[in-house]
Structure formats: structure tokens, C-alpha cells
Amino acid sequence: MKKYSGDWYWYYVINSVLVILILFPIYWTFISSVKKPDELITSEPTFYPHTWTWQYYDRIWNYDTAVLTSATTATNNSSKKIHKTTGSVTQTIGIDDAFTNSAIVSVGTIIFSIIVSTFAGYGLTFFRIPFKEVLFILLITPILVPAISLIIPIYKLLKVLGLTDSYLGLIFLHTTAMLPIGIFMMRNAFSSIPNSLREVALLEGTSELKIIGNVMLPLAIPGLLTVMVFAMYTSWNDYVLAFLFINSPEKTMLNIALAKIALGGSQFEMKWGSLTAGSMISFIPIIIFYTLLQRYFVRGITGSAVKE
Amino acid sequence: MYSVDLINLTKKWGKVTAVNDVNLHIEEGEFVVLLGPSGCGKTTTMRLVAGLEEITAGEIKIGDQIVNEIDPRKRDVSMVFQNYSLFPHMSVRNNIAYPLKMKKIPSAEQEKKINDVSKLVELQDLLDRKPAELSGGQRQRVALARAIVRQPRVFLMDEPLSNLDAILRVTMRSELKNLHHRLGVTTIYVTHDQVEAMTLASRIAVMSDGKLLQYDTPQIIFDEPSTKFVAGFIGSPAMNLINGKVVNGKFISDTINADFSINYEGDITLGIRPDKIDIVDQNFPNNGSVKVFSNESTGESNLITCKMEDQSLIIKADKNTNYEIDNEIFLNFKKEDCYFFDSKSEDRLKL
């Protein structure tokens, strides 16, 4: 039988506290999304909903349709899903569409990130490039620079490229934001593969692209999946860039839509129920994605992909 | 079949010269071993032939073709690495098939070649396993099979046996020799193990500090080492090298003297193989005495180590002898068994 060290229970005590601290906000969001209005807005908060309701989920998912039906006469000339609230500048779409928008941008970010991180990581690992280490450090330094501090140059750049208010522009920004960590991950993954594998393939006449495809990527899958998780996380959770660079109502991203819905209406009242229900919906893809790839994610971060 | 020529081959890493003006002619079908201690440039030399490193100066020819500028993909050489370098995600069959797939050989022919080769290296029953499920010797066989399956112009091996245990190494050694005999492909083999070099090579190239010291058949290298380094590197146990000087034709060192009537004056290194030293009675005219430091029996002989001032001396004595530690023994050796080396240049002196 395995012997436990004498103070094994500290492991549980400390980790339980950490888990509670980390999960509590999510729990709070969840119970807030299922409480009835009178229990939700109260001076004595309850830690467990006494009566459950799914009305916010129903309302937020069918937000635009509900508004649309109540205001059919006023908005018959605007496009179907867009609604304009009278007396407010808020323009938004339903979160089902916003969900799709965010999904498109996230998938795009994942694809671009994988491609660029793979090539960059491969080159930085196996090619003989002058000042390779310096180059690598320069490539990963932007981790330290918050995107918000570069808003104006980024805006000008997008303007020149004609990519403001477009999915592609946002995909580029999200990809750029996650590349430092992506390149770092892929370089780690490739570094654990012996150089001689590449050399064997080389002597057998394999092109560089085929070496990546046939030999390297199958061995760097944990790293690759980690990059995917990070790309998904970066893109799905972004608020600032999506807020600043997407203006068309029909292209609104999920996080923005949630905020607008929560603050929507002319009364400046926080719609806590709708916001928390929307947040729970927005958690779903991240939770699924992470749960599926969690195993690789840990391996990818610790960088022990392949060792013979 | 192809010959290989290295002509004034030089490789520099910044200011460090890894391979220094090496000239080597390898005949068609020859098995040449590059031998030397680690860091002597032997692996770099081989990688230059493969094209994995760029040549600083000189020329490499495979057959009649100068390959300096030819991409490693097109040199048509194959290489076996010390760590085997099998593709871990592919089965044995796919590992062996890899070179054939890259050459786009039809699959029926691939199948036949894989079967032939796997029979040759006795892997028929393991074709569907992954490398991780194989033992070290089996992995080495897969690496060999992958290298020979497409019949390259030149076969390069970088210390292929050094990751194997001692017994397996001896077995694989004879298998390699047999394989080379059957295939007849020109082979360059890198090792730091002089026993491997002696047993496998048709010719040995001894290297040190990037320079080629001697290039000849194993027997000549053993019998007629051209420098002190070669003499000390070849043979097991190694040749004894005793620093001393010649005064009036007599060899004098701290403990050992020999009245050889040598036609030389000045500092000199005397070399003698352990089995050529006789242990004699005190009364017999001898060349000095030493104290026994240890006495190891190998079954077929006794290895006696004696410590002298700044070096040790190993004597291979008859198995029936028995010399206790700290006993004083008296030595004798003949001039025809001795090698003399210039103390400065380390070159052999024929005296």
C-alpha cells in the first residue's frame, strides 16, 4: 500500500480553500441566474436559490425576438434581428447571433494561431538563424504589454489594412495577442523532440513542410492543443478589442452583447438575472473545450511532450 | 558502389576548428571507422559528409560528384544515430517504410523490400509494434533496417552501439560486420571505442583535435602507431607510455632505465605494450624495479598495476603468477618491443 506523508491533510485543506475561492464567483453567477427577481435583488442575499426559475435563460436567448414582437409596428423596416431601444443609443443583437459571431472569431483565431505558432516554433527550434535567442525573446516580450496601451496604433494599422469592424481584423488582433504564448508553447513542444529525428527525415529527402506534418506535429500534439486552448480563451474572453473595433450591430461579439443587454433599456438598471444567465451560456464553450483538452493542457504547459 | 573523398576538409565553429584539413580516401565498399576521443571532430566530419553541417573549406566527393553544395536531401546517404532516432508515433513497419514512401516507391515493392530487410535484421515478428515496445537492441536493428532499406550510396553510423549494454554490443558488432559483408555499401562509422574500431574496420582513421593522425588498416595501426596519441589510444589495456630522456644511448626515467644503445639525445617517451614487459628475478640484469599497486586477475592473465612517480604502468603477466600488493618487482623489456616518441611533437621516432 502507498504510504501517505504525515501531513497529507494539509494538501486537502489548502486545496479545498483554493478551490472554493476560485469556484465561488462561478457558483454565485449560477445561482443568481436562477433566482426569482424578488430573491435576486434583496438586502439579505441567499446562498441557495429557494425557488428556481429558468426565465432569464429563456429571455436572454430569445431577447431580440421578444423585443421584436413587442415592437413589431415600430421596427418593421429595420433588419430582422436588430432592435433599437427608444431613447437609448444601445443597439444590439440577440445573444444567439452574438454567440455565433464570437464562435467564428474564436475558430478563426485558433486556426491562425496554430499555423503561425507552429511555423515560428519550428523555425526557432530547428533552424540555424543568427540571433535566434534574441529573436525569440523579442517575440515573447509582448506578453508584458497590455493590448489596451496600444489601442491607437492598432486602430491606425487596422484602418490602413481596411480591417476595422470586421471579423478578420478581430481575428488578427486576437491571434497577435496570443502569439507570444503560442510561439513559446510550440517552441517548448518542438524542443523536446530530438533534432536527430528531423535529420533522419532530412536525409531521406523529406521537405520541410512534410517533416512538420509527418514527423513533428504528431509528436507535438499536447503543445498544439495547449495553443488551441489559449487561443480559444484569448478570443472568447476578449472584451476591450471587440468593444473598440467592432461597430456594426450585427457583428457584435458575445461579451459586448451581454454587457449591452445587462445595461440595456433606458432606465439604467442592471439586469442581473439576464447578465448572469448570459454569462453562464458564455462559459459553456470554454468549459467543454477545456474539459476535453485539460489532460494535454497540463502536459503542454509543463513541456514534456515527447522524450524517447 | 561509391567511393568517398575528403579533400582538405575544414570545419570551423567561430574560432574553434572542429575539423582541421582532413584528407581521406575511402574505397568503394570499404568500412572506415573514424576513431577518437569525444570532441575530436569525428562526428562533425561525418555530419559534413551527410550535409548536416556546412563545410568551411575543402571538398567532399561521393563517387565522382563533388557534394559540397548539394542539399542533404539529395546526397543519397543514410545515417544511423546513437539514439536510434526512430519515429515514436510510427510502427516498426512504417519506420522502415519511411525512406521508401519518401521516394514514392510502389507499395507492392515497398512490401517486398520491408520483408527482405526485416528478415536480414531479424525483425519479422515485430513489424507492428511501436518503438517504445522494443528493447534497445531491437530499436537499433530497426534503425539499421531503415537506413539500409533503400540502398543508399553511403552509409553513415554515429556511435550506433554505444547505447547498448556490453553483451548486446558484442552481438550487434558481429551482426554489423556480417551485414556490411552482405550489402557491400561504403560505410563510415564513428566511435570512441577502439575495440569496435579494431574489429569492424577495413581501415581506421584516428583523429584528435580535429586532425587526422593516422589512416591505415587496424593491424598496421596497432603494430606501427605513427604518434604517441595513436599508440596510447589503441590496444586494451593501453600501451604504457613512460616519459624520460636518452643520455649516452641509455633510456633513463624516474624508475625505469634501459640500456638500449639508442642513437638519440634528449627527451623521449618510451612506449611498450603491457604484454611485452617481463617480470624477472632480482639477479637478472633488469631495467629497474617498481612496487605493485594492484593485482587483477582476468582469468586468462594477471593485470598488474604499478604506480610510478607521475604515471602508472600496467603489466599483463602470466595467469599463474602471484604478486602481492606492495611487493617490489623487477622488470625487463627488449628494444624491439619498444616504441619511441618525440616528447615534444609526439611523433614516432624510428630508433
XYZ file of C-alpha atoms in Angstrom:
659
model
C 0.000 0.000 0.000
C 1.072 3.506 -0.687
C 2.312 5.363 2.342
C 0.961 8.832 2.861
C 3.148 11.537 4.297
C 2.193 12.652 7.798
C 0.693 15.971 6.842
C -1.310 14.808 3.826
C -4.446 16.514 5.132
C -2.852 19.923 4.604
C -2.981 19.169 0.917
C -6.736 18.883 1.146
C -7.202 21.822 3.482
C -5.207 24.241 1.338
C -6.554 22.986 -1.953
C -10.143 22.995 -0.727
C -9.793 26.623 0.276
C -8.304 27.474 -3.125
C -10.993 25.590 -4.996
C -13.738 27.349 -3.036
C -12.145 30.738 -3.630
C -11.843 30.084 -7.342
C -15.215 28.465 -7.893
C -17.308 30.727 -5.667
C -17.772 33.539 -8.226
C -18.913 30.995 -10.784
C -21.323 29.480 -8.266
C -22.638 32.922 -7.403
C -23.161 33.722 -11.057
C -25.044 30.495 -11.481
C -27.392 30.893 -8.510
C -28.028 34.483 -9.454
C -29.131 33.347 -12.863
C -31.771 31.005 -11.491
C -33.184 33.084 -8.628
C -36.529 34.773 -8.927
C -36.356 38.598 -9.159
C -37.532 39.204 -5.584
C -34.866 36.870 -4.208
C -32.172 38.218 -6.530
C -32.481 41.870 -5.609
C -32.622 41.817 -1.839
C -30.680 43.121 1.122
C -30.312 39.605 2.525
C -28.583 37.530 -0.135
C -29.299 33.804 -0.093
C -26.604 31.235 -0.806
C -29.044 28.816 -2.312
C -31.986 29.721 -4.536
C -35.246 28.936 -2.726
C -37.276 28.910 -5.875
C -35.701 28.122 -9.205
C -36.510 29.786 -12.460
C -35.082 29.485 -15.973
C -36.873 32.573 -17.163
C -33.678 34.604 -17.649
C -32.181 31.928 -19.872
C -35.312 31.885 -21.941
C -35.447 35.655 -22.071
C -31.817 36.262 -22.936
C -31.601 33.607 -25.611
C -34.803 34.883 -27.203
C -34.073 38.510 -26.343
C -34.375 40.044 -29.764
C -37.452 38.055 -30.700
C -39.190 39.125 -27.520
C -38.370 42.752 -28.118
C -39.167 42.384 -31.743
C -42.644 41.030 -31.120
C -43.379 43.756 -28.608
C -42.264 46.406 -31.053
C -43.257 44.964 -34.396
C -45.010 48.043 -35.559
C -42.092 50.395 -34.847
C -39.284 48.383 -36.415
C -40.693 46.718 -39.474
C -38.161 48.456 -41.708
C -35.009 47.520 -39.758
C -33.328 44.175 -40.310
C -34.936 41.316 -38.501
C -32.586 40.777 -35.579
C -31.540 44.337 -34.895
C -33.534 46.230 -32.358
C -33.388 49.831 -31.405
C -34.395 50.812 -27.947
C -36.214 54.072 -27.910
C -34.393 56.864 -26.113
C -31.099 54.975 -25.960
C -28.077 54.600 -28.211
C -27.878 50.913 -27.413
C -28.093 48.815 -30.488
C -27.577 45.158 -30.241
C -28.498 41.727 -31.479
C -29.663 38.644 -29.702
C -27.042 36.598 -27.955
C -27.683 33.605 -30.173
C -26.259 35.637 -33.044
C -23.575 37.149 -30.846
C -22.653 33.634 -29.812
C -22.185 32.716 -33.472
C -20.076 35.828 -34.076
C -17.813 35.010 -31.161
C -17.553 31.416 -32.314
C -16.477 32.488 -35.801
C -13.788 34.778 -34.426
C -12.613 32.164 -31.911
C -12.321 29.427 -34.509
C -10.500 31.839 -36.814
C -8.134 32.771 -34.000
C -7.475 29.121 -33.219
C -6.660 28.331 -36.852
C -4.376 31.329 -37.379
C -2.656 30.820 -34.028
C -1.913 27.186 -34.750
C -0.461 27.927 -38.155
C 1.745 30.822 -37.082
C 2.833 29.293 -33.759
C 3.762 26.022 -35.445
C 5.934 27.594 -38.108
C 7.526 30.074 -35.728
C 8.143 27.449 -33.054
C 9.592 25.045 -35.608
C 11.931 27.618 -37.055
C 13.046 28.828 -33.658
C 13.793 25.269 -32.578
C 15.420 23.647 -35.575
C 16.759 26.330 -37.889
C 20.124 27.976 -37.533
C 19.215 31.630 -37.506
C 21.587 34.376 -36.395
C 20.492 35.926 -33.085
C 17.827 33.264 -32.691
C 17.622 33.626 -28.913
C 17.284 37.407 -29.124
C 14.581 36.995 -31.738
C 12.746 34.570 -29.528
C 12.856 36.884 -26.527
C 11.634 39.779 -28.688
C 8.785 37.604 -29.913
C 7.587 36.681 -26.461
C 8.160 40.032 -24.753
C 4.758 41.424 -25.866
C 3.228 39.161 -23.205
C 4.105 42.016 -20.873
C 2.410 44.725 -22.942
C -1.335 45.109 -22.407
C -3.236 45.461 -25.675
C -5.150 48.455 -24.326
C -1.971 50.545 -24.249
C -1.571 50.090 -27.994
C -5.134 50.913 -28.985
C -4.339 53.927 -31.141
C -1.531 52.396 -33.238
C -3.605 49.234 -33.582
C -6.553 51.262 -34.783
C -4.418 53.058 -37.356
C -2.975 49.788 -38.534
C -6.385 48.209 -38.963
C -7.618 51.315 -40.738
C -4.752 51.099 -43.237
C -5.465 47.426 -43.794
C -9.165 48.152 -44.093
C -9.935 45.650 -41.371
C -11.790 47.764 -38.826
C -15.223 46.465 -37.971
C -14.520 43.063 -39.492
C -14.208 39.527 -38.191
C -10.834 39.162 -39.873
C -9.472 42.268 -38.157
C -10.521 40.974 -34.766
C -9.131 37.528 -35.573
C -5.789 39.139 -36.423
C -5.803 41.082 -33.156
C -6.676 38.056 -31.057
C -4.086 35.939 -32.859
C -1.446 38.597 -32.304
C -2.376 38.811 -28.652
C -1.947 35.094 -28.098
C 1.068 34.519 -30.375
C 3.772 35.177 -27.778
C 2.448 32.430 -25.556
C 1.614 30.267 -28.587
C 5.124 30.506 -30.019
C 6.556 29.842 -26.596
C 4.405 26.712 -26.254
C 5.225 25.343 -29.692
C 8.921 26.001 -29.264
C 8.762 24.120 -25.969
C 6.948 21.248 -27.614
C 9.417 21.021 -30.504
C 12.426 21.390 -28.227
C 11.562 18.150 -26.521
C 11.813 16.314 -29.859
C 15.360 15.160 -30.652
C 16.932 17.080 -33.502
C 18.111 13.798 -34.992
C 14.514 12.885 -35.907
C 14.474 15.873 -38.204
C 17.875 14.965 -39.575
C 16.842 11.399 -40.334
C 13.830 12.711 -42.234
C 16.030 15.264 -43.991
C 18.498 12.624 -45.193
C 15.602 10.593 -46.528
C 14.692 13.525 -48.736
C 11.724 14.920 -46.813
C 10.712 18.507 -47.477
C 10.479 20.856 -44.504
C 6.669 21.003 -44.739
C 6.425 17.232 -44.742
C 8.790 16.987 -41.792
C 6.436 19.265 -39.871
C 3.369 17.347 -40.982
C 4.583 13.754 -40.814
C 7.100 13.826 -38.020
C 6.900 16.896 -35.838
C 3.221 17.720 -35.391
C 2.159 14.193 -34.401
C 4.752 14.418 -31.641
C 3.800 17.934 -30.598
C 0.065 17.360 -30.159
C -0.030 18.309 -26.463
C 1.649 21.619 -27.320
C -0.707 22.134 -30.227
C -3.794 21.535 -28.106
C -2.468 23.909 -25.463
C -2.133 26.576 -28.111
C -5.726 25.866 -29.141
C -6.960 26.277 -25.567
C -5.072 29.545 -25.172
C -6.345 30.863 -28.489
C -9.893 29.956 -27.579
C -9.510 31.539 -24.168
C -7.966 34.729 -25.533
C -10.534 35.202 -28.226
C -13.654 34.138 -26.352
C -12.881 36.213 -23.273
C -11.846 39.387 -25.064
C -13.932 42.426 -24.310
C -11.827 45.506 -24.940
C -10.750 44.801 -28.523
C -14.186 43.594 -29.537
C -15.737 46.674 -27.929
C -13.392 49.094 -29.702
C -13.103 47.635 -33.148
C -16.500 46.186 -33.918
C -19.141 48.815 -34.557
C -21.775 47.172 -36.718
C -24.598 45.882 -34.517
C -24.878 42.656 -36.485
C -21.210 41.860 -35.793
C -21.418 42.348 -32.039
C -19.417 39.826 -30.044
C -20.953 37.843 -27.218
C -19.298 39.679 -24.338
C -20.320 43.046 -25.719
C -23.846 41.860 -26.344
C -24.062 40.617 -22.769
C -22.927 43.941 -21.379
C -25.311 45.856 -23.589
C -28.192 43.623 -22.676
C -27.401 43.936 -18.991
C -27.308 47.707 -19.209
C -29.928 47.868 -21.895
C -33.080 49.856 -21.705
C -33.480 53.464 -20.854
C -33.790 53.018 -17.132
C -30.089 52.422 -16.429
C -30.968 49.482 -14.308
C -28.657 46.452 -14.095
C -30.411 43.382 -15.367
C -28.580 40.976 -13.082
C -30.655 37.967 -13.989
C -30.113 38.378 -17.717
C -26.430 39.167 -17.289
C -25.688 36.126 -15.127
C -27.728 33.834 -17.352
C -25.872 35.147 -20.401
C -22.564 34.682 -18.630
C -23.397 31.080 -17.835
C -24.159 30.496 -21.506
C -20.855 32.092 -22.474
C -18.997 29.788 -20.075
C -20.236 26.675 -21.811
C -17.843 26.512 -24.801
C -14.815 27.292 -22.635
C -15.788 24.649 -20.108
C -16.371 21.998 -22.777
C -13.192 22.884 -24.620
C -11.070 22.905 -21.517
C -12.513 19.699 -20.097
C -11.802 17.859 -23.324
C -8.247 19.114 -23.615
C -7.333 19.544 -19.965
C -5.143 16.430 -19.933
C -2.969 17.770 -22.740
C -3.095 21.283 -21.429
C -1.201 20.401 -18.271
C 1.328 18.355 -20.250
C 1.692 21.119 -22.798
C 2.465 23.719 -20.164
C 4.994 21.565 -18.379
C 6.516 20.912 -21.792
C 7.101 17.181 -21.539
C 5.681 16.234 -24.894
C 7.973 13.508 -26.174
C 11.098 12.006 -24.756
C 12.421 8.782 -26.077
C 29.088 1.366 -55.237
C 30.658 4.669 -54.453
C 33.932 5.909 -53.060
C 34.135 8.891 -50.728
C 36.880 11.503 -50.750
C 37.533 14.193 -48.205
C 39.950 16.748 -49.606
C 41.490 19.341 -47.263
C 38.233 19.271 -45.343
C 37.946 22.003 -42.704
C 35.096 22.997 -40.425
C 35.256 25.952 -38.085
C 32.764 26.953 -35.410
C 33.634 30.596 -34.986
C 37.230 30.470 -33.830
C 37.195 26.797 -32.916
C 38.427 24.449 -35.598
C 36.455 21.225 -35.319
C 37.864 19.545 -38.396
C 41.304 20.619 -39.481
C 42.453 19.952 -43.037
C 41.455 16.293 -43.195
C 42.287 14.213 -46.256
C 40.723 10.802 -46.536
C 40.108 8.476 -49.422
C 37.533 5.765 -48.843
C 37.371 2.986 -51.427
C 34.136 1.613 -52.808
C 32.534 -0.769 -50.360
C 35.016 -0.032 -47.622
C 34.153 0.067 -43.910
C 36.047 3.010 -42.462
C 35.947 3.817 -38.767
C 36.618 7.338 -37.540
C 38.118 6.802 -34.122
C 38.986 9.313 -31.451
C 38.042 10.701 -28.064
C 34.947 12.851 -27.715
C 35.383 16.293 -29.200
C 37.999 15.203 -31.727
C 35.837 16.142 -34.710
C 34.894 12.657 -35.880
C 31.142 13.193 -35.628
C 31.442 16.608 -37.246
C 33.371 15.014 -40.116
C 30.571 12.527 -40.616
C 27.896 15.214 -40.437
C 29.798 17.147 -43.092
C 29.606 14.111 -45.350
C 25.866 13.888 -44.669
C 25.439 17.590 -45.375
C 24.017 18.342 -41.951
C 26.803 20.857 -41.396
C 28.209 23.369 -43.832
C 31.787 22.981 -44.995
C 34.140 25.847 -44.153
C 36.846 24.816 -46.618
C 37.800 21.836 -48.713
C 35.794 19.363 -50.717
C 33.757 16.214 -50.272
C 33.290 13.830 -53.164
C 30.889 10.910 -53.296
C 31.849 8.857 -56.325
C 32.911 11.439 -58.891
C 30.464 14.042 -57.703
C 31.503 16.985 -55.544
C 28.700 17.264 -52.997
C 29.691 20.473 -51.165
C 26.709 22.400 -52.451
C 24.276 19.510 -52.588
C 21.352 19.529 -50.186
C 21.395 16.687 -47.634
C 18.062 15.541 -49.092
C 19.762 14.793 -52.391
C 23.046 13.281 -51.246
C 21.562 9.820 -51.090
C 23.266 8.860 -47.854
C 21.570 7.404 -44.836
C 22.564 7.686 -41.247
C 22.113 5.724 -38.044
C 22.172 7.859 -34.919
C 23.363 6.997 -31.456
C 19.861 7.472 -30.001
C 18.341 5.385 -32.855
C 16.011 8.287 -33.757
C 13.043 6.140 -34.633
C 9.784 7.964 -35.221
C 7.985 7.183 -31.945
C 4.487 7.543 -33.389
C 5.068 5.089 -36.242
C 5.115 1.304 -36.104
C 8.308 -0.564 -36.918
C 6.911 -1.262 -40.378
C 6.210 2.406 -41.039
C 9.593 3.419 -39.701
C 11.295 1.081 -42.143
C 8.925 2.103 -44.925
C 9.575 5.798 -44.394
C 12.524 6.144 -46.832
C 10.605 4.168 -49.445
C 7.497 6.307 -49.037
C 9.571 9.436 -49.434
C 10.962 8.016 -52.667
C 7.393 7.177 -53.759
C 8.182 3.534 -54.411
C 5.057 1.492 -55.299
C 3.573 -0.235 -52.286
C 3.978 -3.793 -53.601
C 7.683 -3.193 -53.993
C 7.782 -1.483 -50.592
C 6.253 -4.559 -49.016
C 8.854 -6.814 -50.593
C 11.758 -4.627 -49.529
C 10.471 -4.342 -45.976
C 10.158 -8.112 -45.783
C 13.667 -8.670 -47.146
C 15.241 -6.164 -44.830
C 13.349 -7.243 -41.749
C 14.428 -10.822 -42.406
C 18.020 -9.639 -42.685
C 17.933 -7.945 -39.286
C 15.502 -10.445 -37.756
C 12.571 -8.148 -37.129
C 9.832 -10.078 -38.960
C 7.751 -10.640 -35.834
C 7.994 -7.083 -34.534
C 6.806 -5.115 -37.559
C 3.548 -3.968 -35.991
C 4.992 -2.791 -32.708
C 5.798 0.770 -31.747
C 9.438 1.667 -30.974
C 8.579 2.174 -27.296
C 7.679 -1.512 -27.058
C 11.109 -2.663 -28.240
C 14.345 -3.344 -26.403
C 17.483 -1.334 -27.114
C 18.941 -3.937 -29.441
C 15.694 -4.259 -31.361
C 15.439 -0.495 -31.760
C 18.967 -0.441 -33.085
C 18.006 -3.092 -35.617
C 15.027 -1.026 -36.747
C 17.306 1.973 -37.191
C 19.673 -0.170 -39.276
C 16.814 -1.564 -41.321
C 15.514 1.930 -42.024
C 18.961 3.030 -43.146
C 19.654 0.109 -45.477
C 16.202 -0.434 -46.950
C 16.719 1.940 -49.852
C 20.363 1.013 -50.586
C 21.988 4.423 -50.139
C 25.249 5.430 -51.807
C 26.932 5.813 -48.432
C 26.003 4.504 -45.051
C 26.874 6.648 -42.026
C 26.800 5.397 -38.452
C 27.295 7.666 -35.467
C 28.227 5.553 -32.437
C 25.333 3.189 -33.114
C 26.284 0.721 -30.408
C 27.162 2.985 -27.518
C 23.657 2.973 -26.010
C 23.583 -0.823 -25.803
C 24.780 -2.926 -22.907
C 28.116 -4.713 -23.140
C 26.842 -8.131 -24.201
C 24.457 -6.788 -26.802
C 27.191 -4.589 -28.156
C 29.349 -7.596 -28.962
C 26.427 -9.364 -30.667
C 25.443 -6.310 -32.694
C 29.065 -5.805 -33.671
C 29.225 -9.138 -35.406
C 25.812 -8.526 -36.976
C 27.042 -5.223 -38.367
C 30.115 -6.878 -39.795
C 28.007 -9.579 -41.413
C 25.545 -7.002 -42.750
C 28.299 -4.951 -44.330
C 29.719 -8.068 -45.920
C 26.337 -8.852 -47.460
C 25.411 -5.368 -48.642
C 28.861 -4.067 -49.528
C 27.743 -0.440 -49.125
C 30.520 2.049 -48.431
C 30.293 2.755 -44.717
C 31.649 5.436 -42.439
C 31.389 4.566 -38.782
C 32.146 6.867 -35.864
C 33.167 5.534 -32.470
C 35.363 6.255 -29.497
C 35.620 2.561 -28.693
C 38.876 1.191 -30.056
C 37.679 -2.411 -29.789
C 34.769 -1.637 -32.122
C 37.160 0.108 -34.448
C 39.649 -2.766 -34.486
C 37.011 -5.434 -35.049
C 34.821 -3.704 -37.636
C 37.058 -1.558 -39.767
C 38.736 -2.304 -43.006
C 40.634 0.890 -42.271
C 40.732 3.104 -39.199
C 41.141 6.869 -39.242
C 42.403 8.012 -35.858
C 41.516 11.607 -35.100
C 42.449 14.002 -32.355
C 41.735 17.730 -32.030
C 40.210 17.834 -35.488
C 43.304 16.383 -37.137
C 43.666 13.055 -38.852
C 46.628 11.359 -37.170
C 46.799 8.037 -38.930
C 44.729 6.212 -41.526
C 45.502 2.563 -42.088
C 44.355 -0.990 -41.500
C 43.702 -1.984 -37.884
C 46.752 -4.231 -37.797
C 49.160 -1.582 -39.028
C 47.649 0.970 -36.648
C 48.227 -1.464 -33.814
C 51.712 -2.531 -34.851
C 53.035 0.728 -36.194
C 51.325 3.672 -34.485
C 52.537 6.891 -36.053
C 52.164 9.074 -32.986
C 52.133 8.776 -29.219
C 48.397 9.515 -29.207
C 47.573 6.672 -31.572
C 49.786 4.318 -29.596
C 48.043 5.189 -26.342
C 44.556 5.017 -27.843
C 44.700 1.620 -29.485
C 45.018 -1.593 -27.512
C 43.437 -2.853 -24.326
C 44.916 -2.362 -21.820
C 46.534 0.669 -23.397
C 50.193 0.893 -24.248
C 52.411 2.073 -21.373
C 53.977 5.415 -22.142
C 56.931 6.362 -19.973
C 58.401 9.852 -20.110
C 62.161 10.003 -19.790
C 65.270 11.009 -21.651
C 68.159 9.458 -23.503
C 71.649 10.027 -22.132
C 74.583 8.367 -23.871
C 72.262 5.994 -25.673
C 70.632 4.895 -22.428
C 66.945 5.453 -21.634
C 66.533 6.988 -18.174
C 63.321 7.758 -16.332
C 62.471 8.164 -12.650
C 62.057 4.464 -12.043
C 62.882 2.629 -15.213
C 66.121 2.584 -17.114
C 67.111 0.651 -20.176
C 70.494 0.263 -21.731
C 69.332 0.103 -25.327
C 72.173 1.948 -27.033
C 69.730 4.350 -28.721
C 71.113 6.717 -31.277
C 69.374 9.811 -29.877
C 69.872 12.524 -27.284
C 67.225 14.367 -25.260
C 63.666 13.967 -24.001
C 61.798 10.968 -25.256
C 58.710 8.879 -24.479
C 59.072 5.135 -24.386
C 56.042 3.050 -25.250
C 55.613 -0.623 -24.512
C 52.545 -2.838 -24.615
C 51.567 -4.455 -21.284
C 52.142 -7.999 -22.529
C 55.693 -7.262 -23.648
C 57.033 -6.485 -20.186
C 58.790 -9.366 -18.450
C 58.954 -9.692 -14.698
C 62.362 -11.081 -13.748
C 64.491 -12.108 -10.761
C 66.402 -9.511 -8.914
C 69.640 -11.126 -10.013
C 68.730 -10.980 -13.694
C 70.012 -7.878 -15.496
C 66.920 -5.683 -15.249
C 65.726 -2.220 -16.108
C 64.524 -1.081 -12.726
C 62.074 -2.010 -10.039
C 58.522 -0.908 -9.211
C 56.057 -1.563 -6.401
C 52.866 -3.497 -7.098
C 49.848 -1.234 -6.627
C 47.148 -3.728 -7.524
C 46.848 -7.164 -9.000
C 43.760 -8.089 -11.014
C 43.134 -11.490 -12.471
C 41.120 -11.670 -15.679
C 41.202 -15.466 -15.791
C 43.459 -15.647 -18.786
C 46.126 -13.361 -17.358
C 47.030 -11.171 -14.422
C 46.948 -7.422 -14.818
C 49.474 -5.812 -12.513
C 49.305 -2.073 -11.991
C 52.339 -0.265 -10.668
C 52.385 3.389 -9.677
C 55.404 5.365 -10.640
C 56.150 8.995 -9.841
C 53.532 10.622 -12.053
C 52.151 7.768 -14.112
C 51.168 4.171 -13.811
C 52.398 1.092 -15.561
C 50.265 -1.900 -16.474
C 51.819 -5.303 -16.943
C 49.975 -8.253 -18.405
C 51.565 -11.214 -16.612
C 51.020 -14.936 -16.789
C 47.882 -16.153 -15.013
C 49.923 -18.420 -12.727
C 51.957 -15.609 -11.269
C 51.113 -14.142 -7.918
C 52.469 -10.778 -6.884
C 51.246 -9.340 -3.603
C 50.372 -5.660 -3.330
C 53.353 -3.556 -2.179
C 55.840 -6.218 -3.270
C 58.737 -4.962 -5.302
C 59.071 -6.467 -8.774
C 61.870 -6.222 -11.317
C 61.205 -5.547 -14.965
C 62.865 -6.283 -18.238
C 61.943 -5.418 -21.810
C 63.535 -5.750 -25.201
C 64.338 -2.922 -27.532
C 62.389 -4.470 -30.424
C 59.197 -4.331 -28.347
C 59.612 -0.656 -27.534
C 58.265 2.344 -29.388
C 59.925 5.735 -29.084
C 58.138 9.055 -29.422
C 59.485 12.572 -29.551
C 58.368 14.219 -26.279
C 57.513 17.490 -27.979
C 55.973 16.627 -31.334
C 54.760 13.213 -30.108
C 55.749 11.736 -33.467
C 57.140 8.253 -33.650
C 60.915 8.013 -33.778
C 62.335 5.005 -35.539
C 65.399 4.277 -33.454
